mmCIF file of C-alpha atoms in Angstrom:
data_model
loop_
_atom_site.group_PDB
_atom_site.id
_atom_site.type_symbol
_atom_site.label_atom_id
_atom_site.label_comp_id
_atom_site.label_asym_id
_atom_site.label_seq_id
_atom_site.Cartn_x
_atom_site.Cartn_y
_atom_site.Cartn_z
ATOM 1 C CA UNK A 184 13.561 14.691 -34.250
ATOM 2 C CA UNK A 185 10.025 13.123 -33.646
ATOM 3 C CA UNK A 186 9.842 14.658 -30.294
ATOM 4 C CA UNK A 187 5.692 14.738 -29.993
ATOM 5 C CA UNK A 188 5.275 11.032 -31.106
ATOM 6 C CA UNK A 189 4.795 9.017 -28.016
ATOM 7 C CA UNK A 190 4.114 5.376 -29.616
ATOM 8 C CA UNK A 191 6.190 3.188 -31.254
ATOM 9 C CA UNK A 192 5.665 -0.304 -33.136
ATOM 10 C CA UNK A 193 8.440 -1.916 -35.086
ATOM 11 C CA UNK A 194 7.468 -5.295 -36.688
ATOM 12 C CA UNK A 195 9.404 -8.215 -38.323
ATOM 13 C CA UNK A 196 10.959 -6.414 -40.717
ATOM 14 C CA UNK A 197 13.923 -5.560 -38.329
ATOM 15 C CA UNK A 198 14.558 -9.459 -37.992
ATOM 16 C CA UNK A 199 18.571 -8.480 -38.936
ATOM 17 C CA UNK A 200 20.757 -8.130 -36.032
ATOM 18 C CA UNK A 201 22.217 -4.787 -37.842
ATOM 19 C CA UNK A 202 19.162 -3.204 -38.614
ATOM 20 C CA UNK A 203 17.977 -3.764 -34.675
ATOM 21 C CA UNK A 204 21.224 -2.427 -33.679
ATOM 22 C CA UNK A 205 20.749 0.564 -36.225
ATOM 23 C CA UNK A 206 16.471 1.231 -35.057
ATOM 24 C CA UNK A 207 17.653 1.352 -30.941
ATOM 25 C CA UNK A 208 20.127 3.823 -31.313
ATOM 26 C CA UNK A 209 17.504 6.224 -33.686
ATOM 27 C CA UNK A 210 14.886 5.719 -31.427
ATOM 28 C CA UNK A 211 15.976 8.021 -28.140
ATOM 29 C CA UNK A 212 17.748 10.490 -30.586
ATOM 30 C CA UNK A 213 14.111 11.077 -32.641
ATOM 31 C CA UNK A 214 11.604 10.105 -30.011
ATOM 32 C CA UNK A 215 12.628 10.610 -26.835
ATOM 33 C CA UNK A 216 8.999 11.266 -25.767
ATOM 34 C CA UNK A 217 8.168 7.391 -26.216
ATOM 35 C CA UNK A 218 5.736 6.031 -23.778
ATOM 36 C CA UNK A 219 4.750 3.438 -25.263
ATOM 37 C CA UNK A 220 6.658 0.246 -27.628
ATOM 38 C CA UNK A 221 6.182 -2.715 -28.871
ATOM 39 C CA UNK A 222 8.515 -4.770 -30.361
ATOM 40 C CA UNK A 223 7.081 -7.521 -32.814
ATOM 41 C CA UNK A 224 9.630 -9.874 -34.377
ATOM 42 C CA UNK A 225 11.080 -12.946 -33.785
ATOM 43 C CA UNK A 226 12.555 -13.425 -30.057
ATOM 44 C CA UNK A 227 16.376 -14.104 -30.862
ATOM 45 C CA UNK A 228 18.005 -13.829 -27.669
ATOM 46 C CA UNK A 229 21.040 -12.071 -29.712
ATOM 47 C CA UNK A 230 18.891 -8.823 -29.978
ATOM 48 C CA UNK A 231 18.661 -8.401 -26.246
ATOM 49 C CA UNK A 232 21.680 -6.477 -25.609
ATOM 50 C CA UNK A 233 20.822 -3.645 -28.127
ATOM 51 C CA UNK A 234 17.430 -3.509 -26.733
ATOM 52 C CA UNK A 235 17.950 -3.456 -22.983
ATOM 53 C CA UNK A 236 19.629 -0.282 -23.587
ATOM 54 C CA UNK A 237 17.043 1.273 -25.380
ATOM 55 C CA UNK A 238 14.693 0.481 -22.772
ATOM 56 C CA UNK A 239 16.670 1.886 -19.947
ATOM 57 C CA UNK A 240 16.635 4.956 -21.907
ATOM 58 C CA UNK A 241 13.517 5.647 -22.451
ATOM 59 C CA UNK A 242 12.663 6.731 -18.515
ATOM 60 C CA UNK A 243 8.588 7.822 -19.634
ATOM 61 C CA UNK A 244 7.708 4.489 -20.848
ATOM 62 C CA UNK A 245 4.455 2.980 -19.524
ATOM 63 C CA UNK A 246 3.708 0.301 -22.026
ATOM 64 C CA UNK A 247 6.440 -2.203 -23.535
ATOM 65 C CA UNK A 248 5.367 -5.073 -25.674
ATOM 66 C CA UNK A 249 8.610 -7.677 -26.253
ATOM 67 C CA UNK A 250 9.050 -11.187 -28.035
ATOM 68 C CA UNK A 251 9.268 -14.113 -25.337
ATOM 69 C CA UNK A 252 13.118 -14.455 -25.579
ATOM 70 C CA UNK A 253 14.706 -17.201 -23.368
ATOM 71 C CA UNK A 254 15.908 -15.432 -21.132
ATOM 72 C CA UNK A 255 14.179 -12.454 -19.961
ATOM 73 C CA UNK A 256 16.662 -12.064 -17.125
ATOM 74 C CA UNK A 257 18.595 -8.513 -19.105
ATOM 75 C CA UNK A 258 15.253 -6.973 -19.774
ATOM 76 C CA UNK A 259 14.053 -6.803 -16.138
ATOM 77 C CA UNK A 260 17.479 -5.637 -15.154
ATOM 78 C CA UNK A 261 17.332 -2.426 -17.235
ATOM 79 C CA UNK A 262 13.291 -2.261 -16.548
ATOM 80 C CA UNK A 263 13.246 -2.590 -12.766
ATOM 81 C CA UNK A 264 13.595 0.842 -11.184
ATOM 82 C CA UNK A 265 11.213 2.490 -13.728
ATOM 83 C CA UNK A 266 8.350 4.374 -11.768
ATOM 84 C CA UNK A 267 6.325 4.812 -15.126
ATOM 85 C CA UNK A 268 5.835 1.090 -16.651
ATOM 86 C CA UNK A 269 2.474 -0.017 -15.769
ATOM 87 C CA UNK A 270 1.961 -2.804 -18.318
ATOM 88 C CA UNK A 271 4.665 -5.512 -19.423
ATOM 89 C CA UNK A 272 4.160 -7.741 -22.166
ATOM 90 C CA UNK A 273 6.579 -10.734 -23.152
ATOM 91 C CA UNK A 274 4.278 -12.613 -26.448
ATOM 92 C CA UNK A 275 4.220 -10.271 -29.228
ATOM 93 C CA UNK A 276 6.388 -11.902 -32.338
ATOM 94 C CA UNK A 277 6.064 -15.189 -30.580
ATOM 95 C CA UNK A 278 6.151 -18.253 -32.856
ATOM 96 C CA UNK A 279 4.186 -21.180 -31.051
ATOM 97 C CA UNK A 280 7.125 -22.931 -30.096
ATOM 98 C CA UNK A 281 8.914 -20.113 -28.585
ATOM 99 C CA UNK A 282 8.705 -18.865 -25.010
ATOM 100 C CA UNK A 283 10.790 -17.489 -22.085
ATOM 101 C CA UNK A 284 12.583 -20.167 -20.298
ATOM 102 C CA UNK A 285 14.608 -17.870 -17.705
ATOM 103 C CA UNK A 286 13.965 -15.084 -15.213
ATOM 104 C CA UNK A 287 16.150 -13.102 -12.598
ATOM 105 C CA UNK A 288 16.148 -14.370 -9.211
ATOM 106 C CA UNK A 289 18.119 -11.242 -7.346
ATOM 107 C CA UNK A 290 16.910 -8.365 -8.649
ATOM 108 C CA UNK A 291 16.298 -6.723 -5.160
ATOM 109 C CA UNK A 292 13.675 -4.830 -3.355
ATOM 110 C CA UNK A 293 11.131 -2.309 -5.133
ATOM 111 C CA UNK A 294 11.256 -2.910 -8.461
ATOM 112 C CA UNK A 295 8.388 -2.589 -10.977
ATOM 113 C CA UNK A 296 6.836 -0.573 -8.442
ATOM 114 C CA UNK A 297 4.183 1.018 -10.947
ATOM 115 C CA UNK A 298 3.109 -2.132 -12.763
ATOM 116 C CA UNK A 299 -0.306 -2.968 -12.917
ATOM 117 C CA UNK A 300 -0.306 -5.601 -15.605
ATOM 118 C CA UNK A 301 2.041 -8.206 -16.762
ATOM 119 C CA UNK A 302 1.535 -10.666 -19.562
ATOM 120 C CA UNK A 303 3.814 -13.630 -20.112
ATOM 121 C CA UNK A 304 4.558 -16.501 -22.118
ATOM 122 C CA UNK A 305 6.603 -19.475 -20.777
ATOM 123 C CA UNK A 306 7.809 -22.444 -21.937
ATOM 124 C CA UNK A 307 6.507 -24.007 -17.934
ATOM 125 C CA UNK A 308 5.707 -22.216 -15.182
ATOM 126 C CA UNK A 309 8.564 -23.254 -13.438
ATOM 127 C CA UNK A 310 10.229 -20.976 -15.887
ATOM 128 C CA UNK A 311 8.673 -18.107 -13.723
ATOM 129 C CA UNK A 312 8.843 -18.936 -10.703
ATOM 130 C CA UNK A 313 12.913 -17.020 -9.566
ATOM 131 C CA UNK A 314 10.873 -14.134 -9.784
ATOM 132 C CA UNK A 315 7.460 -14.729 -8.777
ATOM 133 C CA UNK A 316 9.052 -15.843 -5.265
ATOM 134 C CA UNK A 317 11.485 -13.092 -4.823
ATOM 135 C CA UNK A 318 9.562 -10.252 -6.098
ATOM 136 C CA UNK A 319 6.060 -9.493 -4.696
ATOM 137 C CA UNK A 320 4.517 -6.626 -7.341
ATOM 138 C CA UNK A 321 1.786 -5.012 -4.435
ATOM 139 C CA UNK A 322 0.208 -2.626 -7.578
ATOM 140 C CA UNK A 323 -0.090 -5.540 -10.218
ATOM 141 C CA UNK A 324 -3.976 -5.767 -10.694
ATOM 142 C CA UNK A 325 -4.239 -8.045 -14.504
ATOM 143 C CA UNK A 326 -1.776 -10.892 -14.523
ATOM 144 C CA UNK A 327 -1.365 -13.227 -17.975
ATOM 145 C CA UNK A 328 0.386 -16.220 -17.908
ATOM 146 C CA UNK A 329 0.375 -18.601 -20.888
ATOM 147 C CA UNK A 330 2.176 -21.688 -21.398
ATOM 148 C CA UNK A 331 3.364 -23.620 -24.651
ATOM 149 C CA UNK A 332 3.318 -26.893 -22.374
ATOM 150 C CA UNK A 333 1.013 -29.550 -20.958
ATOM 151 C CA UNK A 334 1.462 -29.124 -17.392
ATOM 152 C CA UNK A 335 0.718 -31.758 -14.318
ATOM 153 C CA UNK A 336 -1.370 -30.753 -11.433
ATOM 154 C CA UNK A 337 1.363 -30.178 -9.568
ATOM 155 C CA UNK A 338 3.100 -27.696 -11.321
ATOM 156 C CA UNK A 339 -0.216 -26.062 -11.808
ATOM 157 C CA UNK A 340 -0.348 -26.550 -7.878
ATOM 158 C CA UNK A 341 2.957 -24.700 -7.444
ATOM 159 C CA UNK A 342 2.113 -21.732 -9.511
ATOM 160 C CA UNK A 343 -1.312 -21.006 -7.713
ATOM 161 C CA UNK A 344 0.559 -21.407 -4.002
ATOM 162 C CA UNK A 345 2.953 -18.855 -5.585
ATOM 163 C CA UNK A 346 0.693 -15.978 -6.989
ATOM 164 C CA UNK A 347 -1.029 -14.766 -4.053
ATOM 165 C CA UNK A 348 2.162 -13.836 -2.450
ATOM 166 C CA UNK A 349 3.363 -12.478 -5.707
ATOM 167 C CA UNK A 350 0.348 -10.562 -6.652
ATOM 168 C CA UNK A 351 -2.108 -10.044 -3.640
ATOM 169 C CA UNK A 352 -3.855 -7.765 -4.970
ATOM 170 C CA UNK A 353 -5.004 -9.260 -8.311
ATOM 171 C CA UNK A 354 -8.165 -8.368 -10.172
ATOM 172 C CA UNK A 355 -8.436 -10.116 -12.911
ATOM 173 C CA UNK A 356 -6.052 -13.693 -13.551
ATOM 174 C CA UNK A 357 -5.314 -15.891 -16.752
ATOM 175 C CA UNK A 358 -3.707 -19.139 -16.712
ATOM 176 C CA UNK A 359 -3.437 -20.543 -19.668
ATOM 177 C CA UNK A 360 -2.293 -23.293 -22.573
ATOM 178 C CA UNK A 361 -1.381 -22.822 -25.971
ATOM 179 C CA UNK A 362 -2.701 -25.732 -26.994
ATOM 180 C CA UNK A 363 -1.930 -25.488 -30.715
ATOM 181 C CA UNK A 364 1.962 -25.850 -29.698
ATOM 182 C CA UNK A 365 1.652 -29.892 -28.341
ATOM 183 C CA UNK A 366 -2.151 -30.229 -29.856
ATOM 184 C CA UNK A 367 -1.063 -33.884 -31.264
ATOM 185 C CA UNK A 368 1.174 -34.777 -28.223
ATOM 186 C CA UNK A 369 -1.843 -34.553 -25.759
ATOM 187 C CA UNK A 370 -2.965 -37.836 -24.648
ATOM 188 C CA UNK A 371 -6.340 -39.157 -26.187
ATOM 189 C CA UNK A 372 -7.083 -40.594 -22.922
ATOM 190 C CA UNK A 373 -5.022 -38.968 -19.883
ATOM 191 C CA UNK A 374 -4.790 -40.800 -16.871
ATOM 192 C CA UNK A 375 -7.040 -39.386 -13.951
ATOM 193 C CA UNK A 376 -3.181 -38.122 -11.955
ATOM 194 C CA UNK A 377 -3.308 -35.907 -15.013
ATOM 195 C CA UNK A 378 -7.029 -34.299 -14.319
ATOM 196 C CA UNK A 379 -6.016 -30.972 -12.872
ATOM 197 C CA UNK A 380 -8.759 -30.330 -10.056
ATOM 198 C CA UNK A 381 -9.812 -27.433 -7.406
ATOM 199 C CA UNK A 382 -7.765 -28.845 -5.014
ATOM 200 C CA UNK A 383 -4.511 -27.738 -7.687
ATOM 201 C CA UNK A 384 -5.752 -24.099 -7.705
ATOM 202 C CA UNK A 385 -7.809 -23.098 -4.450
ATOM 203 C CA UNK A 386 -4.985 -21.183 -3.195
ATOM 204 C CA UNK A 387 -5.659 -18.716 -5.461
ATOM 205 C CA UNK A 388 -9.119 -17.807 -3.530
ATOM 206 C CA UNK A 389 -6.818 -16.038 -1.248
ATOM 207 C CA UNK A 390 -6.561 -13.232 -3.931
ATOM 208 C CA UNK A 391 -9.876 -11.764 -2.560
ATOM 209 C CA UNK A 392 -10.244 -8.752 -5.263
ATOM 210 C CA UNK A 393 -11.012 -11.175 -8.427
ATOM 211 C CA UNK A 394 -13.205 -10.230 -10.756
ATOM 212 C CA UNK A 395 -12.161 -12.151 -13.764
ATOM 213 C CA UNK A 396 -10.652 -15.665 -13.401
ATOM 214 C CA UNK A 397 -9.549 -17.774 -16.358
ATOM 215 C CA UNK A 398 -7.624 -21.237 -16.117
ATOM 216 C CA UNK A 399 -7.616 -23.154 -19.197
ATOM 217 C CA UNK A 400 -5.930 -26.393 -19.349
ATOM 218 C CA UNK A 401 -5.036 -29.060 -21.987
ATOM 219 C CA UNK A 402 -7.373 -31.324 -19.978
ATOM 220 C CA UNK A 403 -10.954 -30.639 -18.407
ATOM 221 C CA UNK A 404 -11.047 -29.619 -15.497
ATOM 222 C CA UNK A 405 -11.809 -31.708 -12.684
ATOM 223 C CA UNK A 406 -14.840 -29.803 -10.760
ATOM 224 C CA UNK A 407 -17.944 -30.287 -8.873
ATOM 225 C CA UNK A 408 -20.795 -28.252 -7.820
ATOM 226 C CA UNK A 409 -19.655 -27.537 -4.087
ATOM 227 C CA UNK A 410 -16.128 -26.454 -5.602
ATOM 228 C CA UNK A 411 -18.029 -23.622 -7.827
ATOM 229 C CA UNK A 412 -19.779 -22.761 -4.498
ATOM 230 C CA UNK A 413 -16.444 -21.997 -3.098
ATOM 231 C CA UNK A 414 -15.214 -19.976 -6.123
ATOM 232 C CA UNK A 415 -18.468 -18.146 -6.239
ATOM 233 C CA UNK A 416 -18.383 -17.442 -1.896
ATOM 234 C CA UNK A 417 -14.645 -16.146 -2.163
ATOM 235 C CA UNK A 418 -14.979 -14.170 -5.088
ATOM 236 C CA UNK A 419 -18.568 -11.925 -5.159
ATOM 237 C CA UNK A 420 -17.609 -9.626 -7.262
ATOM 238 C CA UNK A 421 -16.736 -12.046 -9.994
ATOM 239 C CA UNK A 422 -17.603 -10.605 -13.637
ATOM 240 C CA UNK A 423 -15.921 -13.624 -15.763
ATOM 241 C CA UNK A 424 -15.355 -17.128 -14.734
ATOM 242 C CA UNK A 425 -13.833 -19.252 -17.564
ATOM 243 C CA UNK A 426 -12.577 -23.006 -16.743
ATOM 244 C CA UNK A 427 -12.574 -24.730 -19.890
ATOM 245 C CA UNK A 428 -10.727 -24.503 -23.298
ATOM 246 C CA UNK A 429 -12.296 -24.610 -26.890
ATOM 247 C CA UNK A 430 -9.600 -27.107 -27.531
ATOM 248 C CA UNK A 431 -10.680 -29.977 -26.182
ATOM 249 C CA UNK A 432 -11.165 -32.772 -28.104
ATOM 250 C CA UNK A 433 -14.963 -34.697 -27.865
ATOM 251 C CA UNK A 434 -13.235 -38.091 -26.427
ATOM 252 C CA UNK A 435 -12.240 -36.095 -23.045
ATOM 253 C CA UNK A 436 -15.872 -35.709 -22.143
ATOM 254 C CA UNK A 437 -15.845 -38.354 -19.581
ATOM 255 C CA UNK A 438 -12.555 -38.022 -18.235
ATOM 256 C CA UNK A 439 -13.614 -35.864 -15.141
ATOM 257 C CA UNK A 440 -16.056 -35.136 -12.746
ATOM 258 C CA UNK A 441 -18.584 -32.179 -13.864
ATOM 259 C CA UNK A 442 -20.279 -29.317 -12.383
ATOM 260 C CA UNK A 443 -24.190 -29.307 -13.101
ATOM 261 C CA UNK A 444 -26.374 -26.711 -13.812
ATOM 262 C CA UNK A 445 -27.149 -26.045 -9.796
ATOM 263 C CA UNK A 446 -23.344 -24.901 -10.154
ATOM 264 C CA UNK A 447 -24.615 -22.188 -12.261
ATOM 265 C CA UNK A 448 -26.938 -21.079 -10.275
ATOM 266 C CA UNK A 449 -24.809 -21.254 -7.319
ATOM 267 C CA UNK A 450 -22.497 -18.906 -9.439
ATOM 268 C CA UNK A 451 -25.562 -16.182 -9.646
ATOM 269 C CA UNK A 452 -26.538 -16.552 -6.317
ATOM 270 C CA UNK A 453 -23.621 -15.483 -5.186
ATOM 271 C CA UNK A 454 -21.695 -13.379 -8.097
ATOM 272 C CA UNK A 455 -24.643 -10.360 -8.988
ATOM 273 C CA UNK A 456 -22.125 -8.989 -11.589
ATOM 274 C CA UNK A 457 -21.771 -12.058 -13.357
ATOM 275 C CA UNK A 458 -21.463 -11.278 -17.011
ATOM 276 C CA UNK A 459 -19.367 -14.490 -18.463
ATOM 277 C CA UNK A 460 -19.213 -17.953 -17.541
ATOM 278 C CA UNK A 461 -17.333 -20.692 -19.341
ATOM 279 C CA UNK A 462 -17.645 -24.120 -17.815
ATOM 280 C CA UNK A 463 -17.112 -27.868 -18.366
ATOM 281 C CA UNK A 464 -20.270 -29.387 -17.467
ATOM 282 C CA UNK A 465 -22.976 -31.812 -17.399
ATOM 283 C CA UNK A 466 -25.980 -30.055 -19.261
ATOM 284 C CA UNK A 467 -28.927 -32.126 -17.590
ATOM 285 C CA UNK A 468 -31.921 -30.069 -17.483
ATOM 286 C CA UNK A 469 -32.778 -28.438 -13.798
ATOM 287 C CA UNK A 470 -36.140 -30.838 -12.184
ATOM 288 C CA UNK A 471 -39.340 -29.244 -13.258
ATOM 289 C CA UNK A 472 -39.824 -28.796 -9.038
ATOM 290 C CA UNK A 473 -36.100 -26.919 -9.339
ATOM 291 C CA UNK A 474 -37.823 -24.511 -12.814
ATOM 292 C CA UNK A 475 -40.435 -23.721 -10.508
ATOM 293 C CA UNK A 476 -38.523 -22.664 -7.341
ATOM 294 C CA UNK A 477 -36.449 -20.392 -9.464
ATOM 295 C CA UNK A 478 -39.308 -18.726 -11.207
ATOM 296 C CA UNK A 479 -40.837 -17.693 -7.852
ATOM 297 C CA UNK A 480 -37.623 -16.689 -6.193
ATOM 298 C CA UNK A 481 -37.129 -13.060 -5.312
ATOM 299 C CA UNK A 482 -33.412 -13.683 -5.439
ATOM 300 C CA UNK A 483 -31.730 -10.936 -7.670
ATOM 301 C CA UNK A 484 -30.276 -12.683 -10.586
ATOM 302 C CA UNK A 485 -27.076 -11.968 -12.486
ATOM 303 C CA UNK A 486 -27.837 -11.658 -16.032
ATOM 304 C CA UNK A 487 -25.353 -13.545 -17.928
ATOM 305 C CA UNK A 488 -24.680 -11.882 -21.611
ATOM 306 C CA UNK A 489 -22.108 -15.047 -22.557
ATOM 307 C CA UNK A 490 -22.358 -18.099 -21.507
ATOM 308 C CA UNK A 491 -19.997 -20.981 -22.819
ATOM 309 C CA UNK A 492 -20.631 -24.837 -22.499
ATOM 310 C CA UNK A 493 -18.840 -28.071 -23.088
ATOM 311 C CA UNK A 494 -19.327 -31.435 -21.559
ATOM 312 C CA UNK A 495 -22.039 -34.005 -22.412
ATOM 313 C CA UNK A 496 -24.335 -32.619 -25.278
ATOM 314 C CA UNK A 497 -27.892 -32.177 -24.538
ATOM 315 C CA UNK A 498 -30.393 -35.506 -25.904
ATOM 316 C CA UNK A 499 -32.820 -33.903 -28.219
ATOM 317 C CA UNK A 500 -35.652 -34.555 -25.484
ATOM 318 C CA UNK A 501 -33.939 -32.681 -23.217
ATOM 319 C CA UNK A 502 -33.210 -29.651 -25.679
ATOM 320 C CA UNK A 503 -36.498 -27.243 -24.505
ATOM 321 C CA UNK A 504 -36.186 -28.355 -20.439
ATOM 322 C CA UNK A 505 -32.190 -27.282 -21.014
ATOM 323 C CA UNK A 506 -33.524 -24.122 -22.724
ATOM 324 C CA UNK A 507 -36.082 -22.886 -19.640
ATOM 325 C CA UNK A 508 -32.950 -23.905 -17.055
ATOM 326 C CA UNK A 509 -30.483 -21.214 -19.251
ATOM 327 C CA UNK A 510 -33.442 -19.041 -19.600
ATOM 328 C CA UNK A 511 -33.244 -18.525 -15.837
ATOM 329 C CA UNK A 512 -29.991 -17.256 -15.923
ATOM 330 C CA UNK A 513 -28.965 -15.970 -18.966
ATOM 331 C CA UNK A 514 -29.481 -11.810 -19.842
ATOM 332 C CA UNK A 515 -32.098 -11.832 -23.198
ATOM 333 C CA UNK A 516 -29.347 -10.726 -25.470
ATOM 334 C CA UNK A 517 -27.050 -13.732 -24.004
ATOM 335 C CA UNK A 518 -24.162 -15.605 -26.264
ATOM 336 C CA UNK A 519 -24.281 -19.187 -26.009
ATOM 337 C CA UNK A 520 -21.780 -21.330 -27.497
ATOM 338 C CA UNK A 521 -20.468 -24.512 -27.592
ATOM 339 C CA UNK A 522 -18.283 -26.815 -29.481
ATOM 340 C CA UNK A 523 -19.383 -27.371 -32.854
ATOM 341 C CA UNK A 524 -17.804 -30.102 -34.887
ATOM 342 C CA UNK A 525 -17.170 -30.671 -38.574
ATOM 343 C CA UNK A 526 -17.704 -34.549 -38.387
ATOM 344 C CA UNK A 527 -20.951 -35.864 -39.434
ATOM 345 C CA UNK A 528 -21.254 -38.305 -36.436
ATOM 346 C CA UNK A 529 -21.566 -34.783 -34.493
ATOM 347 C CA UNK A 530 -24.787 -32.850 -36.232
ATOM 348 C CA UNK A 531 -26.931 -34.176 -34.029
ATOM 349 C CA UNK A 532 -25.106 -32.705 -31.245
ATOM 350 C CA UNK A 533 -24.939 -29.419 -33.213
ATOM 351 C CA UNK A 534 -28.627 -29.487 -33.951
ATOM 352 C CA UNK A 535 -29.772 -29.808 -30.420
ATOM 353 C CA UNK A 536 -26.982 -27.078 -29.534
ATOM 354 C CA UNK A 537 -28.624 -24.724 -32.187
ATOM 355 C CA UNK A 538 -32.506 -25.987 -30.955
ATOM 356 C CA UNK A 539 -31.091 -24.952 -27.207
ATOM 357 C CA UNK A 540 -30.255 -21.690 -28.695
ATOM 358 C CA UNK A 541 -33.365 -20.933 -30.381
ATOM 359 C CA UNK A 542 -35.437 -21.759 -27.559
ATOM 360 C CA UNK A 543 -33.354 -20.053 -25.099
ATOM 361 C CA UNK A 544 -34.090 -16.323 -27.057
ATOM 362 C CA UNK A 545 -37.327 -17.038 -27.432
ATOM 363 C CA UNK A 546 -37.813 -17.898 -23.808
ATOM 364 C CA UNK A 547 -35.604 -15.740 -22.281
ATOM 365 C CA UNK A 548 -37.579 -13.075 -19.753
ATOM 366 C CA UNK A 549 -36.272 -9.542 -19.875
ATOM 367 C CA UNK A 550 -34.954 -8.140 -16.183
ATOM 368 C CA UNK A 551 -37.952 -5.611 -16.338
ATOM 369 C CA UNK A 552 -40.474 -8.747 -16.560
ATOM 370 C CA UNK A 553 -38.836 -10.422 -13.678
#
């Protein structure tokens, strides 16, 4: 008896049907205490039935960390009416190719009445949606979805009408795409009924408590300047805003319209906390006129501490006028980053990058000086 320990990790050591079968009946006999598991191995739908058990009778978990098995539909089951679990996880032990393909459509009324923070991966969203429609969570306040395939702008249209009535009261969201799992199936040039764009997720403004937003796509984002405006008006308390994916590949530059940097400063205007912004975007140096306005403004700037960039690379000409438009922005201690390739045809790009970077921590005017 292990009746003090009160966290549990079992990794992929147990990936023998027998030895799961043998480690769920041990565990409520010698740790009954348990409030938090994770399960890391490989998601074979044939351990479910030892494991739903175990769950069920463990009443004092909070945290549970499971391998996206196909069909999740068991697990919620034995997981609903548990007034302790405040964060569900579906990912650990995941191979890329493997994700949950199945939820539970009738599970009834007040279930997962505690949870505050669910993280799962999916095959599509679709694969989701039973019980996003049928079961609102009212408490769920960090919400992770992830998904091992490219999806069109209408699914990811679907899935952003669907999570405001699922999860009102949202603070932080993450839609994302593994892109690793179809990296050499995406399309070197998508056609523009591909482009996911604001129109695919602005439903999700109605989730008025965000604070950190992340939607990462196989594709750049389609966006403009008076679409960040409306991101950065609905959400004023935003802290993170992250719309592009370090997996993009240099030939999708073009494919979409950009937000400038006026987008950023929109952003400031309107988001004080602003800490983290991660955007697809045309880098074109603010006007000289535009510098000047800023400098003067008494407008209380958000001091961004990361700050990451992708869309057309700064001309060397351009590198030190780039540099004084960041500098108005970003806090002095600010991360910038970018895409850095490994082909020569790119060091140019990565030397301007790295002059932009230079300049902007030289330049860069401490709050107390402003």
């Amino acid at each position: 008896m292990h009746g003090g320990i009160q966290d549990f990790t079992a990794k992929g050591i147990y990936n023998v049907l027998s030895a799961i079968c043998d480690l769920t009946a041990a565990i409520p006999v010698r740790m009954p205490s348990l409030t938090s598991v994770t399960l890391d191995f490989y998601p074979s739908d044939r351990y479910i039935p030892p494991i739903a058990p175990l769950l069920r009778s463990l009443p004092q978990l909070s945290k549970i960390a499971l391998p996206s098995f196909t069909d999740v539909s068991p697990i919620l089951l034995a997981l609903k009416s548990s007034t302790k679990l405040q964060r569900l996880c579906f990912n650990s032990g995941t191979p890329y190719n493997k994700a949950v393909e199945e939820t539970w459509r009738q599970l009834g009324d007040s279930i997962f009445t505690a949870v505050e923070d669910l993280y799962i991966r999916v095959r599509q969203y679709s694969s989701i949606y039973p019980f996003f429609q049928e079961h609102p969570l009212q408490n769920l306040r960090v919400l992770t979805v992830l998904t091992i395939q490219n999806e069109e702008p209408s699914s990811v249209r679907n899935l952003f009408q669907i999570i405001p009535t699922f999860s009102p009261n949202l603070v932080e969201l993450k839609v994302s795409y593994s892109h690793e799992s179809e990296f050499f199936e995406i399309s070197v040039t998508p056609p523009e009924d591909e482009i996911v764009t604001f129109a695919d997720f602005r439903a999700v403004l109605a989730c008025p408590n965000i604070t950190r937003f992340t939607l990462l796509h196989a594709y750049p984002l389609g966006l403009t300047d008076s679409d960040v405006e409306e991101i950065a008006i609905a959400w004023p308390r935003l802290r993170t805003l992250r719309l592009c994916n370090e997996g993009y590949l240099r030939r999708h530059w073009r494919l979409s319209s950009k937000p400038t940097l006026h987008a950023l400063f929109t952003l400031i205007r309107h988001c004080p906390e602003l800490e983290e912004v991660g955007l697809f975007m045309d880098t074109k140096p603010l006007s000289s006129a535009t510098l000047a306005s800023l400098a003067n403004t008494d407008t209380e700037f958000a001091m961004l501490k990361k700050l990451f960039l992708q869309g057309s690379p700064p001309e060397r000409q351009d590198t030190y006028r780039l540099a004084m438009s960041l500098s108005q922005f970003c806090h002095p201690s600010c991360t910038l980053e970018w895409m850095e390739w490994n082909f020569t045809v790119d060091e140019e790009m990565t030397h301007s990058w790295r002059m932009v970077e230079e300049m902007l921590a030289a330049s860069t005017v401490p709050p107390t000086a402003r």
